[in-house]
Tab-separated table of C-alpha atoms in Angstrom:
chain	number	residue	atom	x	y	z
A	1	GLU	CA	90.087	83.398	117.778
A	2	ARG	CA	92.688	85.879	118.880
A	3	PHE	CA	92.334	84.723	122.733
A	4	ARG	CA	92.772	80.997	121.955
A	5	ASN	CA	95.595	78.982	123.604
A	6	MET	CA	96.304	81.994	126.122
A	7	GLN	CA	99.247	81.064	128.460
A	8	LEU	CA	101.010	82.758	131.501
A	9	GLN	CA	104.218	83.811	129.643
A	10	GLU	CA	105.862	85.917	131.616
A	11	GLU	CA	106.280	87.754	135.493
A	12	PHE	CA	107.557	90.940	136.330
A	13	ASP	CA	108.145	92.281	139.875
A	14	THR	CA	108.056	96.044	140.582
A	15	TYR	CA	109.083	95.506	144.142
A	16	ASP	CA	113.092	96.164	144.419
A	17	HIS	CA	115.101	95.223	147.346
A	18	ASP	CA	117.494	97.977	146.343
A	19	ALA	CA	114.710	100.446	146.283
A	20	HIS	CA	116.342	102.463	149.276
A	21	LEU	CA	119.376	103.255	147.048
A	22	PHE	CA	117.472	105.596	144.856
A	23	VAL	CA	114.387	106.629	146.984
A	24	LYS	CA	114.050	108.319	149.999
A	25	LEU	CA	110.066	107.992	150.923
A	26	GLN	CA	109.615	104.846	153.069
A	27	PHE	CA	106.367	103.798	151.443
A	28	LEU	CA	108.107	103.809	148.091
A	29	LYS	CA	110.545	101.032	149.381
A	30	LYS	CA	107.404	98.650	150.276
A	31	ARG	CA	105.664	96.115	148.111
A	32	SER	CA	102.305	97.764	146.820
A	33	LYS	CA	99.572	96.630	144.505
A	34	ILE	CA	99.692	97.724	140.930
A	35	ILE	CA	97.028	100.644	140.262
A	36	GLU	CA	97.660	101.029	136.414
A	37	ILE	CA	99.332	99.565	133.651
A	38	VAL	CA	100.194	101.089	130.121
A	39	ALA	CA	101.820	99.522	127.333
A	40	ALA	CA	103.327	100.896	124.158
A	41	LYS	CA	106.084	99.809	121.591
A	42	ASP	CA	107.165	96.486	123.587
A	43	ILE	CA	107.221	98.294	127.123
A	44	ILE	CA	105.210	97.471	129.813
A	45	PHE	CA	104.824	100.578	132.296
A	46	ALA	CA	103.232	99.386	135.802
A	47	LEU	CA	102.387	102.077	138.468
A	48	ALA	CA	102.148	100.984	141.938
A	49	HIS	CA	100.040	102.292	144.608
A	50	SER	CA	102.931	103.573	146.562
A	51	GLY	CA	103.711	105.834	143.562
A	52	LEU	CA	106.684	103.907	142.233
A	53	CYS	CA	106.587	102.908	138.476
A	54	ALA	CA	108.619	100.587	136.707
A	55	ALA	CA	109.243	99.930	132.934
A	56	PHE	CA	109.535	96.191	131.361
A	57	SER	CA	110.868	95.254	128.404
A	58	ARG	CA	108.886	92.486	126.551
A	59	VAL	CA	112.051	91.944	124.200
A	60	THR	CA	114.448	91.160	127.048
A	61	ASN	CA	111.783	90.274	129.552
A	62	LYS	CA	113.954	92.332	132.030
A	63	ARG	CA	113.277	95.608	133.862
A	64	LEU	CA	114.624	98.689	132.001
A	65	SER	CA	114.177	101.071	134.620
A	66	PHE	CA	112.095	102.974	137.403
A	67	LEU	CA	110.651	106.190	136.106
A	68	ASN	CA	110.720	107.819	139.458
A	69	LEU	CA	113.464	110.558	138.609
A	70	SER	CA	114.097	112.145	141.822
A	71	PRO	CA	114.176	110.402	145.322
A	72	ASP	CA	110.833	111.954	146.674
A	73	GLU	CA	108.594	111.710	143.533
A	74	VAL	CA	105.317	110.032	143.780
A	75	ILE	CA	103.917	109.235	140.188
A	76	ARG	CA	100.114	109.278	140.511
A	77	SER	CA	99.149	108.470	136.834
A	78	LEU	CA	100.507	107.627	133.354
A	79	PHE	CA	99.094	108.252	129.853
A	80	TYR	CA	100.731	107.177	126.841
A	81	ASN	CA	100.525	109.826	124.061
A	82	LYS	CA	100.375	107.952	120.647
A	83	ASN	CA	100.536	111.257	118.590
A	84	ASN	CA	104.139	111.525	119.266
A	85	ASP	CA	105.134	108.158	120.892
A	86	SER	CA	106.041	109.410	124.470
A	87	LEU	CA	104.765	108.524	127.825
A	88	ILE	CA	103.314	111.322	130.196
A	89	THR	CA	103.733	110.803	133.989
A	90	VAL	CA	101.843	112.881	136.448
A	91	SER	CA	103.465	113.375	139.879
A	92	VAL	CA	103.788	114.911	143.101
A	93	TYR	CA	106.681	115.449	145.253
A	94	ALA	CA	107.648	115.492	149.108
A	95	SER	CA	109.503	118.699	148.663
A	96	ASP	CA	106.233	120.823	148.209
A	97	HIS	CA	104.190	118.471	150.564
A	98	PHE	CA	102.685	116.631	147.494
A	99	SER	CA	100.676	119.765	146.782
A	100	THR	CA	101.209	120.425	142.916
A	101	LEU	CA	100.767	118.090	140.206
A	102	LYS	CA	103.546	118.203	137.938
A	103	CYS	CA	103.571	116.687	134.292
A	104	ARG	CA	106.449	114.960	132.465
A	105	THR	CA	106.833	113.542	129.087
A	106	THR	CA	109.287	111.374	127.848
A	107	PRO	CA	109.754	109.886	124.450
A	108	ILE	CA	109.507	106.105	124.435
A	109	GLU	CA	112.707	105.446	122.460
A	110	TYR	CA	114.584	107.152	125.379
A	111	ILE	CA	112.909	105.021	127.794
A	112	ARG	CA	114.094	101.997	125.953
A	113	ARG	CA	117.597	103.387	126.210
A	114	ASP	CA	117.158	104.215	129.872
A	115	GLN	CA	117.808	108.112	128.902
A	116	LEU	CA	114.879	109.115	131.280
A	117	ASP	CA	116.354	112.624	131.635
A	118	ALA	CA	115.756	113.140	128.179
A	119	GLY	CA	112.300	113.878	128.951
A	120	PHE	CA	110.882	117.343	129.769
A	121	PRO	CA	108.241	118.950	131.805
A	122	LEU	CA	104.794	119.936	130.441
A	123	PHE	CA	102.180	123.023	131.564
A	124	GLU	CA	105.096	124.565	133.560
A	125	SER	CA	102.945	127.807	133.396
A	126	GLU	CA	99.779	126.217	134.926
A	127	SER	CA	99.504	126.220	138.855
A	128	LEU	CA	98.063	122.485	139.381
A	129	LYS	CA	97.714	122.997	142.980
A	130	TRP	CA	94.641	121.211	144.726
A	131	PRO	CA	91.778	121.289	143.771
A	132	GLY	CA	93.539	121.760	140.167
A	133	PHE	CA	93.711	118.684	137.834
A	134	VAL	CA	94.855	117.451	134.574
A	135	GLU	CA	92.876	115.400	132.359
A	136	PHE	CA	94.089	113.397	129.110
A	137	ASP	CA	91.403	113.463	126.045
A	138	ASP	CA	92.295	110.695	123.849
A	139	VAL	CA	89.625	111.154	121.659
A	140	ASN	CA	90.209	114.693	120.562
A	141	GLY	CA	94.062	114.440	121.380
A	142	LYS	CA	93.698	117.318	123.871
A	143	VAL	CA	94.846	117.788	127.546
A	144	LEU	CA	92.531	119.823	129.562
A	145	THR	CA	94.296	121.301	132.886
A	146	TYR	CA	92.005	122.955	135.705
A	147	SER	CA	94.419	125.546	137.388
A	148	ALA	CA	92.549	126.336	140.535
A	149	GLN	CA	93.979	129.842	140.376
A	150	ASP	CA	93.189	130.547	136.919
A	151	GLY	CA	89.970	128.915	136.436
A	152	PRO	CA	88.994	126.313	134.020
A	153	GLY	CA	89.152	125.834	130.446
A	154	ILE	CA	87.368	122.786	129.667
A	155	MET	CA	84.322	121.693	127.639
A	156	LEU	CA	81.197	121.636	129.991
A	157	LEU	CA	81.474	124.040	132.659
A	158	ILE	CA	78.960	123.317	135.859
A	159	TYR	CA	78.335	126.010	138.020
A	160	ASP	CA	77.018	125.907	141.699
A	161	ARG	CA	73.285	125.427	141.460
A	162	THR	CA	70.590	127.291	142.520
A	163	PRO	CA	67.307	125.689	144.157
A	164	SER	CA	65.598	125.383	140.858
A	165	TYR	CA	68.321	125.360	138.089
A	166	VAL	CA	72.045	124.623	137.350
A	167	PRO	CA	73.967	127.130	135.218
A	168	LEU	CA	75.759	125.379	132.412
A	169	LYS	CA	78.305	126.747	129.832
A	170	ILE	CA	79.710	124.783	126.714
A	171	LEU	CA	82.932	125.910	125.250
A	172	SER	CA	84.618	124.940	122.224
A	173	ILE	CA	87.852	122.518	123.199
A	174	GLU	CA	89.662	124.049	120.379
A	175	ASP	CA	89.915	127.538	121.171
A	176	GLY	CA	87.804	128.007	124.667
A	177	LYS	CA	85.072	130.079	123.074
A	178	PRO	CA	81.826	129.752	124.666
A	179	LEU	CA	79.179	127.824	122.465
A	180	LYS	CA	75.986	127.878	124.622
A	181	LEU	CA	75.255	129.144	128.082
A	182	PHE	CA	71.805	128.034	129.421
A	183	LYS	CA	69.952	126.939	132.744
A	184	HIS	CA	68.807	123.300	133.314
A	185	LEU	CA	66.128	123.206	135.136
A	186	LEU	CA	65.989	121.133	138.216
A	187	HIS	CA	63.683	119.481	140.815
A	188	ARG	CA	63.889	121.438	144.197
A	189	GLY	CA	65.367	119.914	146.930
A	190	LYS	CA	66.818	116.827	145.239
A	191	LYS	CA	70.594	116.179	145.020
A	192	ILE	CA	72.134	115.932	141.898
A	193	ASP	CA	73.663	112.550	141.127
A	194	PHE	CA	75.516	113.418	138.114
A	195	ILE	CA	75.607	115.717	135.176
A	196	GLU	CA	77.923	114.058	132.142
A	197	GLN	CA	78.446	115.498	128.505
A	198	PHE	CA	79.039	113.675	125.570
A	199	ASN	CA	79.295	115.562	122.527
A	200	GLU	CA	76.109	117.228	122.080
A	201	LYS	CA	74.014	115.170	124.753
A	202	LEU	CA	73.824	116.139	128.470
A	203	LEU	CA	72.738	113.317	130.659
A	204	VAL	CA	71.519	114.598	134.112
A	205	LYS	CA	70.187	112.562	136.933
A	206	GLN	CA	68.919	113.898	140.279
A	207	GLU	CA	68.188	111.681	143.481
A	208	ASP	CA	64.983	109.540	143.023
A	209	GLU	CA	64.222	111.247	139.752
A	210	ASN	CA	64.137	110.046	136.122
A	211	LEU	CA	67.117	110.339	133.725
A	212	GLN	CA	67.286	113.435	131.620
A	213	ILE	CA	69.198	113.209	128.178
A	214	LEU	CA	69.119	116.732	126.656
A	215	ASP	CA	70.434	117.706	123.338
A	216	VAL	CA	71.840	120.886	123.638
A	217	ARG	CA	71.799	121.934	120.079
A	218	SER	CA	68.205	120.874	119.555
A	219	SER	CA	66.842	121.433	123.046
A	220	GLU	CA	64.862	118.022	122.560
A	221	LEU	CA	64.752	116.116	126.154
A	222	ILE	CA	64.234	112.301	126.616
A	223	GLU	CA	63.527	110.959	130.336
A	224	ILE	CA	63.960	107.435	131.071
A	225	SER	CA	62.172	106.247	134.082
A	226	ILE	CA	63.813	105.680	137.462
A	227	GLU	CA	62.878	101.753	137.397
A	228	LYS	CA	64.688	101.257	134.087
A	229	PHE	CA	67.979	103.514	134.655
A	230	MET	CA	69.353	103.631	138.181
A	231	THR	CA	72.364	105.735	138.842
A	232	PRO	CA	75.388	104.275	138.069
A	233	SER	CA	78.907	104.504	139.951
A	234	ALA	CA	80.830	104.970	136.466
A	235	PHE	CA	80.411	105.715	132.681
A	236	ILE	CA	82.408	105.175	129.607
A	237	PHE	CA	81.584	106.737	126.470
A	238	LEU	CA	81.974	104.724	123.253
A	239	TYR	CA	82.735	107.429	120.647
A	240	GLU	CA	83.014	105.012	117.684
A	241	ASN	CA	79.275	103.820	118.487
A	242	ASN	CA	77.812	106.558	120.004
A	243	LEU	CA	76.763	104.821	123.040
A	244	PHE	CA	77.666	104.762	126.567
A	245	LEU	CA	78.569	102.032	129.045
A	246	THR	CA	77.258	102.090	132.708
A	247	PHE	CA	78.739	100.303	135.891
A	248	ARG	CA	76.339	99.376	138.816
A	249	ASN	CA	76.793	96.822	141.462
A	250	ARG	CA	79.400	94.847	139.302
A	251	THR	CA	77.271	94.723	136.286
A	252	VAL	CA	77.806	96.372	132.950
A	253	ALA	CA	75.194	97.603	130.558
A	254	VAL	CA	75.588	99.441	127.007
A	255	TRP	CA	72.948	102.304	126.600
A	256	ASN	CA	72.098	104.606	123.461
A	257	PHE	CA	71.295	108.370	123.863
A	258	ARG	CA	67.705	107.637	123.202
A	259	GLY	CA	67.827	106.007	126.776
A	260	GLU	CA	67.407	102.444	125.233
A	261	LEU	CA	69.406	99.528	126.577
A	262	VAL	CA	71.198	97.946	124.122
A	263	THR	CA	73.191	95.110	125.569
A	264	SER	CA	73.131	93.546	129.064
A	265	PHE	CA	76.235	91.158	129.572
A	266	GLU	CA	75.547	87.081	129.947
A	267	ASP	CA	78.939	86.409	131.767
A	268	HIS	CA	80.540	89.526	132.907
A	269	LEU	CA	80.047	90.085	136.842
A	270	LEU	CA	83.059	92.736	137.824
A	271	TRP	CA	85.080	91.556	140.536
A	272	HIS	CA	85.558	94.969	142.168
A	273	GLN	CA	82.573	96.723	143.441
A	274	ASP	CA	84.230	100.207	142.831
A	275	CYS	CA	84.425	99.630	139.086
A	276	SER	CA	88.024	101.225	138.820
A	277	THR	CA	88.215	101.626	135.064
A	278	ASN	CA	91.978	100.508	135.424
A	279	ASN	CA	90.639	96.844	135.665
A	280	ILE	CA	88.660	97.425	132.425
A	281	TYR	CA	90.091	97.645	129.081
A	282	ILE	CA	87.981	98.427	126.177
A	283	THR	CA	89.395	97.908	122.356
A	284	THR	CA	90.307	100.995	119.983
A	285	ASP	CA	87.402	99.652	117.774
A	286	GLN	CA	85.173	99.744	120.957
A	287	ASP	CA	84.041	96.085	120.110
A	288	LEU	CA	85.204	94.033	123.308
A	289	ILE	CA	85.499	94.815	126.633
A	290	ILE	CA	88.088	92.794	128.734
A	291	SER	CA	87.601	92.928	132.678
A	292	TYR	CA	88.796	91.209	135.875
A	293	CYS	CA	85.505	89.264	136.742
A	294	LYS	CA	84.020	87.008	139.612
A	295	SER	CA	84.857	83.358	138.584
A	296	ASP	CA	82.260	80.617	138.392
A	297	ALA	CA	84.588	78.479	140.393
A	298	ALA	CA	84.114	77.784	144.285
A	299	ALA	CA	86.856	76.997	146.478
A	300	ASP	CA	87.166	73.382	147.777
A	301	ASP	CA	85.475	73.971	150.991
A	302	GLY	CA	82.381	75.646	149.083
A	303	THR	CA	83.058	79.049	149.805
A	304	ALA	CA	83.492	81.959	146.917
A	305	SER	CA	86.645	81.476	145.358
A	306	SER	CA	89.107	84.283	146.034
A	307	ILE	CA	90.369	83.913	142.455
A	308	GLY	CA	88.835	85.779	139.694
A	309	SER	CA	88.795	85.228	136.054
A	310	ILE	CA	89.618	87.539	132.736
A	311	ASN	CA	86.589	87.848	130.798
A	312	MET	CA	86.510	88.985	127.358
A	313	SER	CA	83.027	90.243	125.851
A	314	ASP	CA	81.259	91.386	122.942
A	315	ILE	CA	80.054	94.859	123.342
A	316	MET	CA	77.090	94.543	120.950
A	317	THR	CA	75.647	91.333	121.618
A	318	GLY	CA	76.771	90.832	125.503
A	319	LYS	CA	78.353	87.349	124.760
A	320	CYS	CA	81.270	86.392	126.666
A	321	ILE	CA	83.794	85.123	123.697
A	322	ALA	CA	86.749	83.892	125.965
A	323	LYS	CA	88.179	83.937	129.303
A	324	ILE	CA	91.270	83.206	130.926
A	325	ALA	CA	90.289	81.196	134.279
A	326	ALA	CA	92.057	79.181	136.812
A	327	ASN	CA	89.756	76.112	136.234
A	328	ASP	CA	90.659	75.879	132.478
A	329	PRO	CA	92.524	72.879	132.068
A	330	ALA	CA	94.220	74.053	128.732
A	331	LEU	CA	95.723	77.300	130.626
A	332	SER	CA	99.126	76.551	131.492
A	333	ILE	CA	102.514	78.316	132.135
A	334	ALA	CA	104.518	78.662	128.884
A	335	PRO	CA	107.878	76.529	129.306
A	336	ARG	CA	111.077	78.452	129.722
A	337	LYS	CA	113.160	78.867	126.691
A	338	ASN	CA	116.457	78.515	128.870
A	339	GLY	CA	115.017	76.675	131.778
A	340	SER	CA	115.170	79.358	134.144
A	341	PRO	CA	112.296	79.890	136.317
A	342	SER	CA	110.956	83.354	135.848
A	343	ILE	CA	107.473	82.769	136.895
A	344	TRP	CA	106.974	82.008	140.804
A	345	SER	CA	103.215	82.572	140.787
A	346	SER	CA	100.862	79.256	139.843
A	347	ILE	CA	98.010	80.374	137.481
A	348	PRO	CA	95.445	80.369	140.575
A	349	GLU	CA	98.068	82.860	142.385
A	350	ALA	CA	98.604	85.201	139.336
A	351	LEU	CA	94.613	85.374	139.080
A	352	GLU	CA	94.152	86.162	142.818
A	353	ASP	CA	93.371	89.957	143.794
A	354	VAL	CA	94.002	91.383	140.185
A	355	THR	CA	94.001	95.042	140.791
A	356	ALA	CA	94.985	96.567	137.063
A	357	LEU	CA	94.572	95.334	133.798
A	358	PHE	CA	95.797	96.165	130.283
A	359	TYR	CA	95.318	94.637	126.613
A	360	ASP	CA	98.305	95.454	124.224
A	361	GLU	CA	96.270	95.132	120.854
A	362	ASP	CA	99.417	95.190	118.653
A	363	ARG	CA	101.091	92.278	120.558
A	364	ASN	CA	97.801	90.615	121.427
A	365	GLU	CA	98.828	90.301	125.038
A	366	ILE	CA	96.942	91.032	128.134
A	367	TYR	CA	98.867	92.284	131.076
A	368	THR	CA	97.566	92.044	134.643
A	369	GLY	CA	98.789	93.363	138.022
A	370	ASN	CA	98.012	92.416	141.445
A	371	SER	CA	98.122	93.406	144.975
A	372	GLN	CA	101.659	91.801	145.313
A	373	GLY	CA	103.094	94.247	142.874
A	374	LEU	CA	103.283	91.682	140.422
A	375	VAL	CA	102.652	91.791	136.652
A	376	HIS	CA	101.696	88.800	134.629
A	377	VAL	CA	101.758	88.495	131.000
A	378	TRP	CA	99.347	86.293	129.124
A	379	SER	CA	99.291	85.600	125.354
A	380	SER	CA	99.204	82.701	122.997
């Protein structure tokens, strides 16, 4: 129901002819694909691959500002902190050869008023030089920083393996105290495909070996055969349902921690082989997955279409409940209120080469970004 009568409502452009007036890095001035979209309180934030980040208002449908505060700032990622209604940007700067991650938080209200200098830096005591990193943990409302000089303070520490085992330490995310230190036995001479930790469950997979699911509290071990579970390219843990999603060769599957396949999807073949999670949105209730998918339509000459579709599927049943597809005769461009054409793309063009996707649950709108640096708004 909520996706019925969706139309292409608006188009925004992150490219600016006048970019040379406020940025000095040559690559920030070029048109560049959208790699991440975040929305909060009627504002859409679109981050281009170049490192330029634009904020657009859904109230006025105009660009509010660029978030790059200094002319040599390259924004790498965005995070909306719903706990205090602010946007965190993670950036690198030409002035230190792009070697250190700098985090900054700005209240949404100040961004709306174009008072970007009201934001302030975060984690200044941390030296986030490569290979340091920062991770935002939405579930626990925590930020994990790894300062390569100081050593880590994260949930699961994986130490260098020996031929026959890997030493692991589990820390409390609240205070960093060690909760458990143990050795997980390995098959000698086989590389580790992945070690993933989800609450008390540890998933370990070695090359050409079965998946092992270890309960670190009870030490119970479950094995899933290699024929049944092949190494995925990415995981998403579904905390609400105590399940996890796997992505492999464009297909999505849902598993439980007994190693049983819960859901396979009937019409949800992902467009991108590499499975960037910026092309996938999972609703807060974790009942729907919305992705940019391969479309059923073929081009006029019979070749595979270069135009994808946006598919919404039920995570528990695998059924496709709605889609935005160029071959849908009911899909149209919303008429302009004042007659001015603010949408230059056709619907097929808007669905071509989508590189980022976000669903605003409050407004019931889907935002897509493409390789041209354009953002499109789909709503009913």
